[in-house]
Short mmCIF file of C-alpha atoms and ligand atoms in Angstrom, two decimals:
data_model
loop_
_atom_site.label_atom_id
_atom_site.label_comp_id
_atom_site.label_asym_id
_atom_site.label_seq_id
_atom_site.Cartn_x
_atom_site.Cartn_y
_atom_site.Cartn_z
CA UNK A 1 245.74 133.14 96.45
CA UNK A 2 242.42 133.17 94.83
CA UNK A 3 239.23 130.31 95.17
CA UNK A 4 238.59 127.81 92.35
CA UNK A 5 239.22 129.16 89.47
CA UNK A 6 236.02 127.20 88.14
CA UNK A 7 232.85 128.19 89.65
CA UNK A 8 231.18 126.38 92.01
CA UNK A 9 227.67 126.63 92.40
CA UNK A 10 225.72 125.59 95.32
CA UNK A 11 221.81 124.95 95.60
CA UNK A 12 219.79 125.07 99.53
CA UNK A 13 216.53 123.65 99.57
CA UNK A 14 213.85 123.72 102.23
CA UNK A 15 215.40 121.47 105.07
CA UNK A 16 213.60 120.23 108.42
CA UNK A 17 214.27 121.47 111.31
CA UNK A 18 218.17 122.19 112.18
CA UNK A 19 218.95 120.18 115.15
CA UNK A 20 222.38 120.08 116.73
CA UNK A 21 225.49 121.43 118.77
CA UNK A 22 227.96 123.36 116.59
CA UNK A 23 231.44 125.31 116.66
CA UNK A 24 232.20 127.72 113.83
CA UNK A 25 235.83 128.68 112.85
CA UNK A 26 238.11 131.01 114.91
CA UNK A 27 237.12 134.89 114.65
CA UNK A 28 238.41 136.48 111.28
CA UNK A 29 239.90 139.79 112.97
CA UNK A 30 242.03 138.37 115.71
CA UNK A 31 243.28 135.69 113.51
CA UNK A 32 244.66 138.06 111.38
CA UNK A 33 245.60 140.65 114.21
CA UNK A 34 246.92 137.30 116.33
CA UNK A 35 249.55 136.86 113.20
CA UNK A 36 250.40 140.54 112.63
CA UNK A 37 250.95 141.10 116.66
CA UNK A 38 253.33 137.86 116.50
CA UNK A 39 255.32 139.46 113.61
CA UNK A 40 255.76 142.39 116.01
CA UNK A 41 257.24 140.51 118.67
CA UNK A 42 260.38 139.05 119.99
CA UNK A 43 259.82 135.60 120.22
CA UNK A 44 257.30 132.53 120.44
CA UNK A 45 253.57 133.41 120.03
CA UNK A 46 251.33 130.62 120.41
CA UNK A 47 248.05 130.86 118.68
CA UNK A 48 245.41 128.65 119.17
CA UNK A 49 241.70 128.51 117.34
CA UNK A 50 243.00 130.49 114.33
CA UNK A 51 241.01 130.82 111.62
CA UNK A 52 242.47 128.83 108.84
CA UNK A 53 240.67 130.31 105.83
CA UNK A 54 242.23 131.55 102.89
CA UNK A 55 242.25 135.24 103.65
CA UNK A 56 244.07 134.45 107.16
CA UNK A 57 246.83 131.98 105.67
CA UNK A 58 247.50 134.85 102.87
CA UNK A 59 248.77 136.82 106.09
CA UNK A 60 250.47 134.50 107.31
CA UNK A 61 252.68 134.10 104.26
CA UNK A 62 253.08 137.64 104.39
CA UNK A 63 254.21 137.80 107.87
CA UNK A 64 257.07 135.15 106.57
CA UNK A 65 257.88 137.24 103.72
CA UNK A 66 258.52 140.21 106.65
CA UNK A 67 260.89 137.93 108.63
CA UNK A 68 258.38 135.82 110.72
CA UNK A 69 258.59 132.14 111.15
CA UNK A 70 255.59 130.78 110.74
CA UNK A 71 254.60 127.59 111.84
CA UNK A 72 251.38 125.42 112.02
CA UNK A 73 251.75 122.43 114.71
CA UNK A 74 248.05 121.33 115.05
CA UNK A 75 244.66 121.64 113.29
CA UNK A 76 244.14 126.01 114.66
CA UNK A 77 247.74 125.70 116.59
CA UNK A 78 250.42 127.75 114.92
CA UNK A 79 253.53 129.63 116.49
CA UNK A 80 254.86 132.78 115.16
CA UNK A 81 258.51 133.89 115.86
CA UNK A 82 259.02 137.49 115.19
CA UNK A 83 261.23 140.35 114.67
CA UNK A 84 259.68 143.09 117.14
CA UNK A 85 258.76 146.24 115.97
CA UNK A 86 261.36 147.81 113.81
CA UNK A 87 262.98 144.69 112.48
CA UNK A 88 260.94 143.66 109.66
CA UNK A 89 262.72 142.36 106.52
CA UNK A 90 262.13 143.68 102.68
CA UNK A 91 260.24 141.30 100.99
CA UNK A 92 262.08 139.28 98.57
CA UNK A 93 258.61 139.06 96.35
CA UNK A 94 254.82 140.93 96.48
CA UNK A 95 252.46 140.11 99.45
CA UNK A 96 249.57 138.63 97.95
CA UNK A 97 246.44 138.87 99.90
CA UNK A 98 244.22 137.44 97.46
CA UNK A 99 240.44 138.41 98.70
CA UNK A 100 241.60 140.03 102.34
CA UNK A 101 240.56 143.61 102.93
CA UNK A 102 241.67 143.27 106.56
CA UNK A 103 245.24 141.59 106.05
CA UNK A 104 246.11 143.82 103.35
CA UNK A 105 244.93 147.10 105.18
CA UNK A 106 246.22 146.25 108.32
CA UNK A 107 249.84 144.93 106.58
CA UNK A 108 250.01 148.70 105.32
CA UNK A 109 249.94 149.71 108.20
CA UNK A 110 252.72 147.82 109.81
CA UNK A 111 255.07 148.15 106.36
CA UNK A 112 254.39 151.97 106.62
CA UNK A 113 256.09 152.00 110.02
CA UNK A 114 259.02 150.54 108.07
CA UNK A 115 261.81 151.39 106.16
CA UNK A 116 261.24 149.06 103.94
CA UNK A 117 259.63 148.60 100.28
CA UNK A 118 256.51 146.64 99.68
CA UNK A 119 254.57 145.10 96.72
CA UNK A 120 250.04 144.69 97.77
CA UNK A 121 248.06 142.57 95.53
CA UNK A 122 245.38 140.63 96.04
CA UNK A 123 242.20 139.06 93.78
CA UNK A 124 240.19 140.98 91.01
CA UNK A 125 237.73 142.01 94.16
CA UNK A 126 240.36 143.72 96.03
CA UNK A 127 241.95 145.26 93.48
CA UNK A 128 238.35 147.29 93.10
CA UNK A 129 238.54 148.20 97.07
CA UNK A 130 239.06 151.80 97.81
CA UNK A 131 242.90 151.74 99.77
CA UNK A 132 243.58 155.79 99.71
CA UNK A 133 241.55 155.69 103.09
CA UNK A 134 244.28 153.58 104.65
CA UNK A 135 247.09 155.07 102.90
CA UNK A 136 246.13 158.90 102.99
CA UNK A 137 247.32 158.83 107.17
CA UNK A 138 250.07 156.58 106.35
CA UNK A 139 251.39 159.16 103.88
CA UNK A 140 251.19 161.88 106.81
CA UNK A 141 253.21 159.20 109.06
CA UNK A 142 255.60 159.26 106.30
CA UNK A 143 255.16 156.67 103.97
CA UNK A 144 255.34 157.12 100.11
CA UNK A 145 253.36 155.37 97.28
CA UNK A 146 255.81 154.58 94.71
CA UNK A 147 253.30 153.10 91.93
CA UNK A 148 249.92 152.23 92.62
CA UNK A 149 246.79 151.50 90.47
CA UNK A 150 243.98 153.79 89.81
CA UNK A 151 243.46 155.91 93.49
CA UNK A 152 245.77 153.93 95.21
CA UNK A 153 244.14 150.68 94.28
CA UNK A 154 245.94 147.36 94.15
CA UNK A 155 248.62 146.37 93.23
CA UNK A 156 250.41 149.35 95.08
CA UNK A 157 254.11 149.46 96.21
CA UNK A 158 254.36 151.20 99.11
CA UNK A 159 257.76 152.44 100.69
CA UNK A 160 257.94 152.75 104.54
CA UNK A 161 259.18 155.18 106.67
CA UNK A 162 261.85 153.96 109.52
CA UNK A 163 261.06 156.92 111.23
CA UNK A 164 257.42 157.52 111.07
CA UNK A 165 255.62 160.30 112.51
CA UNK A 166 253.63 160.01 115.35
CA UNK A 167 250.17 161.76 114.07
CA UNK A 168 246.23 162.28 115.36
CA UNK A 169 244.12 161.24 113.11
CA UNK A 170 239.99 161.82 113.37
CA UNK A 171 238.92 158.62 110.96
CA UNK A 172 236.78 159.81 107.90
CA UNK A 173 234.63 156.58 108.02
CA UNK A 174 234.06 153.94 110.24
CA UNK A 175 236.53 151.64 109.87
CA UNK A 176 238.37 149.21 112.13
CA UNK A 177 240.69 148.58 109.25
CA UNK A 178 241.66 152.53 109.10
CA UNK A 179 241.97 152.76 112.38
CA UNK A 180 243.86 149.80 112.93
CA UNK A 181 246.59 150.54 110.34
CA UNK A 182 247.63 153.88 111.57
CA UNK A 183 248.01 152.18 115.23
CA UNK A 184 250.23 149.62 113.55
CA UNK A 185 252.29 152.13 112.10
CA UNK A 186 252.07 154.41 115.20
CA UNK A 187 253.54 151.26 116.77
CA UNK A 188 257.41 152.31 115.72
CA UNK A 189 256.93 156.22 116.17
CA UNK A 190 258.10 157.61 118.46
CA UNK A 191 255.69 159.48 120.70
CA UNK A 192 252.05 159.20 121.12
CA UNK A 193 249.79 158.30 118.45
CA UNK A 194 246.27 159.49 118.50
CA UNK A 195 243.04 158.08 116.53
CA UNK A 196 239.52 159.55 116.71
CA UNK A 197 236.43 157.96 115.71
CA UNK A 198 233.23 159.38 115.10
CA UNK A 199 231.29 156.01 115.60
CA UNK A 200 233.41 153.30 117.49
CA UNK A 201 234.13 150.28 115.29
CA UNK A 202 235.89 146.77 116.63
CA UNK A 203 238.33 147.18 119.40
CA UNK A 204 240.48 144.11 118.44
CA UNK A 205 243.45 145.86 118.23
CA UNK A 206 243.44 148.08 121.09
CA UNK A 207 242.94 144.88 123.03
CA UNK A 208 245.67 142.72 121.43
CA UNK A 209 248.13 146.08 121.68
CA UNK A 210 246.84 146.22 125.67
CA UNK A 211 247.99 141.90 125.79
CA UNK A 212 251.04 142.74 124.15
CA UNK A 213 252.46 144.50 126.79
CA UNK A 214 251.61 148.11 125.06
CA UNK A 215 250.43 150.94 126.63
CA UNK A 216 247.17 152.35 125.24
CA UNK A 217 244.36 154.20 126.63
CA UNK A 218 240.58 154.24 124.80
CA UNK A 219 238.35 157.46 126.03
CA UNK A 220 234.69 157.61 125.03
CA UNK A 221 234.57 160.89 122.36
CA UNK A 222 231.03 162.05 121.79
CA UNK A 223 228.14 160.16 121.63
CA UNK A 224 229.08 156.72 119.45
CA UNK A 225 232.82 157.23 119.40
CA UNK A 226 236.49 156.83 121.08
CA UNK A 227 239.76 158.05 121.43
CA UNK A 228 243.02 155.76 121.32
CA UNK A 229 246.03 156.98 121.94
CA UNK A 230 249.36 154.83 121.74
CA UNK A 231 252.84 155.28 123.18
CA UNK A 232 254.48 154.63 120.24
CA UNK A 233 258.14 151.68 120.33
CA UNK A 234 257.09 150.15 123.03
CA UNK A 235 259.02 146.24 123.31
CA UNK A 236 256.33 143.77 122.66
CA UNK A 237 255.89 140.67 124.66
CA UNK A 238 254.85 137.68 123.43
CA UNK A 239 251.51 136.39 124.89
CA UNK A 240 248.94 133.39 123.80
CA UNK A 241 246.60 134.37 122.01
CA UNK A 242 243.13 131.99 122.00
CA UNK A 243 240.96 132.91 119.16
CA UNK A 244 236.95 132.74 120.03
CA UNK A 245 235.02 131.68 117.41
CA UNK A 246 234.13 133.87 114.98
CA UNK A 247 230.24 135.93 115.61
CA UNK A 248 230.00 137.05 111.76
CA UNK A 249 230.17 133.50 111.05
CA UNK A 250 227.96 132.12 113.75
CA UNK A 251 225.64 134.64 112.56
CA UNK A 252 224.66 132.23 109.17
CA UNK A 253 223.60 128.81 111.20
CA UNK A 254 222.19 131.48 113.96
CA UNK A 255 219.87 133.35 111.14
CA UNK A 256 219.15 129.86 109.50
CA UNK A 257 217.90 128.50 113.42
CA UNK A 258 215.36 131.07 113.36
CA UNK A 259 214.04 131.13 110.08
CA UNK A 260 213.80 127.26 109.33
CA UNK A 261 210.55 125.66 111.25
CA UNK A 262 211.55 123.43 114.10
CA UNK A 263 214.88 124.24 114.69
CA UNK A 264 216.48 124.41 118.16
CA UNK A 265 220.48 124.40 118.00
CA UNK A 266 223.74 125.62 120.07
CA UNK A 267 226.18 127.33 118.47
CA UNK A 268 229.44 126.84 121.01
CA UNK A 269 231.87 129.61 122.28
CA UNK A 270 230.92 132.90 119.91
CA UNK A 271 232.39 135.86 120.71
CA UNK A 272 230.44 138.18 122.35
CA UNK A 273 232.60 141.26 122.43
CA UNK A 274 229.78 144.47 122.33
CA UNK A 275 231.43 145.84 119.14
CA UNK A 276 230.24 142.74 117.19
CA UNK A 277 227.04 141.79 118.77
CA UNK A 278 224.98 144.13 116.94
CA UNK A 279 223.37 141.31 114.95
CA UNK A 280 222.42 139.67 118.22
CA UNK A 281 220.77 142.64 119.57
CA UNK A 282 218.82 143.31 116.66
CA UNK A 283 217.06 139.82 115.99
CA UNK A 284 216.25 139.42 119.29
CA UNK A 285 214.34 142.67 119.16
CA UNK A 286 212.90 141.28 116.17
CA UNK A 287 211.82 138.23 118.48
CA UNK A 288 214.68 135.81 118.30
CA UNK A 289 214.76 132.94 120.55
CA UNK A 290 218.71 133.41 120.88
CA UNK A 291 219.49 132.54 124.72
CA UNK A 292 223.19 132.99 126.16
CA UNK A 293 224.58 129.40 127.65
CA UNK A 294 227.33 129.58 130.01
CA UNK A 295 228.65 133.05 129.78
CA UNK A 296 232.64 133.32 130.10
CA UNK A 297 235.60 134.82 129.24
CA UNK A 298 238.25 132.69 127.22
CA UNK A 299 241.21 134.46 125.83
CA UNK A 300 240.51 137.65 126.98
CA UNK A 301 237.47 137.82 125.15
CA UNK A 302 233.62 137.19 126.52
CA UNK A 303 231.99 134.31 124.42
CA UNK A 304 228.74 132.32 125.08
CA UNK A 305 227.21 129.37 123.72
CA UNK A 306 223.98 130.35 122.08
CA UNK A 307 220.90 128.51 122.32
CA UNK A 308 218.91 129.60 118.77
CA UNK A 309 215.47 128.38 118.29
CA UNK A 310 212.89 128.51 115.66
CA UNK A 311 210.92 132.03 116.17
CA UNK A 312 208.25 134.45 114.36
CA UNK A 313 210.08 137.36 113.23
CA UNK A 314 208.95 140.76 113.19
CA UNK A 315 210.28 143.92 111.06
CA UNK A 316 212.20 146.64 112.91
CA UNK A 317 214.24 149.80 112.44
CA UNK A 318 217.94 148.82 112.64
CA UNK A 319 219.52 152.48 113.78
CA UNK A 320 222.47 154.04 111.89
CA UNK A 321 224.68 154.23 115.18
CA UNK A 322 224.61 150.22 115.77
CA UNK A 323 225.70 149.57 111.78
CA UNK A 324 229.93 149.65 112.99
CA UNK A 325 228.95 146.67 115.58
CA UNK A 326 227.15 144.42 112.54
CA UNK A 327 228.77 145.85 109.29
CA UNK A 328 229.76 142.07 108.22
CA UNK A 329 225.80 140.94 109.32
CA UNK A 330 223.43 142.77 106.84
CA UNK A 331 223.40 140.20 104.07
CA UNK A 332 222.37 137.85 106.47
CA UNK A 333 219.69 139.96 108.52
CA UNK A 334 218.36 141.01 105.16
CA UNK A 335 217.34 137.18 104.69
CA UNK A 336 216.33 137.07 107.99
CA UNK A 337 214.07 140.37 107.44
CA UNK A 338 212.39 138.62 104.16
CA UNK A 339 211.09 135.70 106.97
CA UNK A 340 209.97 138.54 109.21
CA UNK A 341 206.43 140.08 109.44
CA UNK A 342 206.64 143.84 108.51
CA UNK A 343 209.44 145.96 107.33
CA UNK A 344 212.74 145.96 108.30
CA UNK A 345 214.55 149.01 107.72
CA UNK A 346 218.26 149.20 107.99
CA UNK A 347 219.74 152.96 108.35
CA UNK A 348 222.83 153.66 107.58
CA UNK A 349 224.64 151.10 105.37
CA UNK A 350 227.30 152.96 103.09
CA UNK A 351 230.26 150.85 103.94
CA UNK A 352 228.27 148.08 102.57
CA UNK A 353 228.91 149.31 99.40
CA UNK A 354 232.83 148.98 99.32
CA UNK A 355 233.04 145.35 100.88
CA UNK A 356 234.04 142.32 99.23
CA UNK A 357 231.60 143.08 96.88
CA UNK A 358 229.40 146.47 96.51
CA UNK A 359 226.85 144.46 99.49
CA UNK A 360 224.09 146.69 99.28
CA UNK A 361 223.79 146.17 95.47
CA UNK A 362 224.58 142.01 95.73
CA UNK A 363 221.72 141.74 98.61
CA UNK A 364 219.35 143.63 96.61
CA UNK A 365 219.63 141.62 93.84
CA UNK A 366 219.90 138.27 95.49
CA UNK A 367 216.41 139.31 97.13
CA UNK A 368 214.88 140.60 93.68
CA UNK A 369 216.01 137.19 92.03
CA UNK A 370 213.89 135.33 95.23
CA UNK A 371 210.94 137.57 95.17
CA UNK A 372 211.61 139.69 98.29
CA UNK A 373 209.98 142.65 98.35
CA UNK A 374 212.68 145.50 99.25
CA UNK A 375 213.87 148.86 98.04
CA UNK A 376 217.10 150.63 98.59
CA UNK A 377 216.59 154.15 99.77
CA UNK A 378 220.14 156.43 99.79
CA UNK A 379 222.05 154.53 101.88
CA UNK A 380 219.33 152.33 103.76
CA UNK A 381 217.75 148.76 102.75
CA UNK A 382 214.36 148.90 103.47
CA UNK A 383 212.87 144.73 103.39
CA UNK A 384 209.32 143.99 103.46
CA UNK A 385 208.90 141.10 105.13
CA UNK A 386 205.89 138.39 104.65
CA UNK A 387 206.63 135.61 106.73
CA UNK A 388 208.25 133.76 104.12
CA UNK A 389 210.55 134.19 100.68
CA UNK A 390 209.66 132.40 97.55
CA UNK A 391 213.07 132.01 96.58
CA UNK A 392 213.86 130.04 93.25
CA UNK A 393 216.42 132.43 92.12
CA UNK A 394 220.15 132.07 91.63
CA UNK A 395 222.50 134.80 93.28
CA UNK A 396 225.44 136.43 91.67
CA UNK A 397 228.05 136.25 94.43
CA UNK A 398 231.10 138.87 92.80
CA UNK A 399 233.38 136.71 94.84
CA UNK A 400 231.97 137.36 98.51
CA UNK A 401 231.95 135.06 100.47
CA UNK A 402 228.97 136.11 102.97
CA UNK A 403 226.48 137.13 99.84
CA UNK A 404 227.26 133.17 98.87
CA UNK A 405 226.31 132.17 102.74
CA UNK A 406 223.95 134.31 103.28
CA UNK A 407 221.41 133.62 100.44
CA UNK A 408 222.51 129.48 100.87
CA UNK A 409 220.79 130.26 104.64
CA UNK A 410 217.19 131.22 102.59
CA UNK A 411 217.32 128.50 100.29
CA UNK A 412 216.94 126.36 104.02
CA UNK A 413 213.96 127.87 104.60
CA UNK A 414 212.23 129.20 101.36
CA UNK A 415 209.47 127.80 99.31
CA UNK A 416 211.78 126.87 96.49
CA UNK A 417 215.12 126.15 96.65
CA UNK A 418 217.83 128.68 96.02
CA UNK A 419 220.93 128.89 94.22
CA UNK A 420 224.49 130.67 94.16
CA UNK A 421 226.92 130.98 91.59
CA UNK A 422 229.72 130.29 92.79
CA UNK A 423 230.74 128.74 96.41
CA UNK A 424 234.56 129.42 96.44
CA UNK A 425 235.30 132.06 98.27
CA UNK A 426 232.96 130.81 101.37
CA UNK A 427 236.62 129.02 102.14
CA UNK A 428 237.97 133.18 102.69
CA UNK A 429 236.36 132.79 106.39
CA UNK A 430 234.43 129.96 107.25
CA UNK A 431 235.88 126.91 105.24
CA UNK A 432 233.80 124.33 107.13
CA UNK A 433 230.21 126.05 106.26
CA UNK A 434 228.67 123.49 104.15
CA UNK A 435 229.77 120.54 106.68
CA UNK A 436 228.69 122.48 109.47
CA UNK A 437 225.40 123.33 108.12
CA UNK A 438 224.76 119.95 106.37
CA UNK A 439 225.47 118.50 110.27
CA UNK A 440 222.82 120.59 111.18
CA UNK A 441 220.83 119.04 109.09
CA UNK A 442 220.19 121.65 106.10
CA UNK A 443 219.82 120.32 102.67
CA UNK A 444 222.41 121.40 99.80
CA UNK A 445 222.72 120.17 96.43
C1 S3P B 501 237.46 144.31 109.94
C2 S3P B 501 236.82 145.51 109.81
C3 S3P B 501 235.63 145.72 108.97
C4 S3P B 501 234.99 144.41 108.55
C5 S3P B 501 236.00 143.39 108.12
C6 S3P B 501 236.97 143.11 109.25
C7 S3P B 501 238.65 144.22 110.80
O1 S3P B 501 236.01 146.44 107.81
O2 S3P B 501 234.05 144.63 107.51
O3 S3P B 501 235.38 142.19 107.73
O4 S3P B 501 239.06 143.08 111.13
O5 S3P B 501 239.19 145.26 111.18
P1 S3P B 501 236.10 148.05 107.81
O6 S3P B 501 237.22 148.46 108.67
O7 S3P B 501 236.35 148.42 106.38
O8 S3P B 501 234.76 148.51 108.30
#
């Protein structure tokens, strides 16, 4: 599963004021999580709101090639009859996860609790992705790599263990994905397994393992992080899941609200879970006009509608500590930072580097080729901000999807109109971008 195999490019130009109500797709995590969870249960899981991008329907294939049926009965309605933990099938053929970090990383998880054998693949960008932090505490569970490309890189056949080891594991980086796969496997061990993070990342898991019928605690550890610890073969139950939609994508008409002159839109039930809103907090100490509509919970999950209106930006210090609750957002809050006055420093951004693309090098460029001022010191993007961008570059998108949206969303509001390579892989999470945006009101050609 891979985008166009033909490029295609994308201009933004300088577009009046976005006016409008909008819903973006179904959150990117729980889709995926919402598929893998109905895999591990007994029954009918109704799913409602999911995501239907490319990355998430490459996991639900792989959920049929591990015994699931998998069915989609309306436009975000599927149903997902599984086997329970401990009855997943070999795969007759490789799981192919074409651009998904997530799926694939969170499928090795759940095939490492296994005794069964497994082919991972995906696209040329996740074949570069780093997998030996997923699989190093799936090897102490038990699992084995039986071939595997350079440092456990894609493709990689990975054999399970039927009996895994229950294990605690203190995560070397923050990562939900990490974290997340050594729960998965945890899930068929018997006895309790432990994770420790340093810096807490997404809790979509623990909270779909909690509406599962699990039983898992979370404990704060130290000043930024958490303990989880899972009682491992416990008899999921199936459970509705209702995906919010999705705040990493909300984020590009949100940014593009405040940086295109009079704008004033709502963007409809985004997910406001704290271990995503980091973007939210930051632009709105940066002077965002973001106001929370109708507060609620829906599916478990707190969501808002967001009123977003035109605002003067100003430059702030993004701290180290909040990067785990925006770590999908900085392409997009470095555009924003270009339209604010003053620098915008952002501390603390080394995952960037081993995203869908290396992010940290992609943004950089993307602003050098549209006359931003910026400089990348160690790990931190430092953007000097005048108020405006000059734009009139093209951007080299290395097949990410959210360097392609995010430098679209400065072509709405720059002084000459700005171009990306290649638009293909914007269908990995938010499919709908370019009508949603265009209904807005921003100009593409
Ligand atoms: C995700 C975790 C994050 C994030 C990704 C989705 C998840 O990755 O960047 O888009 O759903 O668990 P890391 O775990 O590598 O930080």
């Amino acid at each position: 599963m891979t985008a166009a195999d033909t490029p295609v490019p994308l201009t933004a130009r300088r577009s009046p004021g976005l006016k409008g109500r909008v819903r973006v797709p179904g959150d990117k995590s729980i889709s995926h999580r919402s598929l893998i969870f109905g895999l591990l249960t007994v029954g009918e899981t109704a799913i409602s709101g999911l995501l239907e991008g490319a990355d998430v329907l490459a996991t639900a294939e792989a959920c049929r090639k591990l015994g699931a049926s998998v069915t989609r009965t309306g436009e975000g309605a599927w149903r997902v009859n599984g086997v329970g933990v401990g009855g997943l099938a070999a795969p007759a053929s490789a799981l192919d996860f074409g651009n998904a970090g997530t799926g694939s990383r969170l499928m090795m998880g759940v095939v490492a609790g296994h005794g069964v054998t497994a082919t991972f693949d995906g696209d040329a960008s996740l074949r570069k992705r780093p997998m030996m932090r997923v699989l190093a505490p799936l090897l102490s569970m038990g699992a084995e790599i039986v071939s595997s490309a350079e440092g456990g890189r894609l493709p990689l056949v990975l054999k399970g263990s039927a009996d895994p080891v229950p294990i605690t594991y203190e995560t070397p980086v923050p990562s939900a994905q990490v974290k997340s796969a050594v729960l998965l496997a945890g899930l068929n061990a018997p006895g309790r397994t432990t994770v420790i993070e340093a810096e807490a990342t997404r809790d979509h898991t623990e909270r779909m393992l909690t509406h599962f019928g699990a039983s898992v605690s979370v404990a704060p550890h130290g000043a930024h992080g958490a303990r989880i610890v899972l009682d491992g073969r416990p008899d999921l139950r199936p459970n509705p899941v209702a995906v919010p939609a999705d705040p990493s994508s909300a984020a590009f008409p949100l940014v593009a609200a405040l940086i295109t002159p009079g704008s004033d839109i709502v963007i409809e039930g985004v997910m406001m879970n704290p271990s995503r809103t980091g973007l939210i907090a930051t632009l709105r100490e940066m002077g965002g006009d973001i106001v929370e509509l109708d507060r609620r919970i829906e599916g478990g999950e707190d969501v808002a509608d967001l009123r977003v209106r035109h605002s003067a930006l100003v430059g702030v210090e993004v701290p180290a500590a909040r990067a785990p609750s925006m770590i999908d957002e900085f392409p997009v809050l470095a555009v924003a930072a270009a339209f604010a006055r003053g620098t915008t420093r952002m501390n603390g951004l080394k995952e960037l580097r081993v995203k869908e693309s290396d992010r940290l090098a992609a943004v950089a460029d993307g602003l050098r080729a549209n006359g931003v001022e910026h400089e990348v010191e160690g790990d931190d993007l430092l953007v000097s901000g005048l108020g405006r961008a000059p734009g009139g570059g093209v951007v080299t998108t290395h097949m990410d999807h959210r360097i392609a949206m995010a430098f679209l969303v400065m072509g709405l509001a720059a002084d000459a109109p700005v171009g990306v390579d290649d638009t293909g892989f914007i269908a990995t999470s938010f499919p709908s971008f370019v009508p949603v945006m265009t209904g807005l009101g921003a100009l593409f050609d």
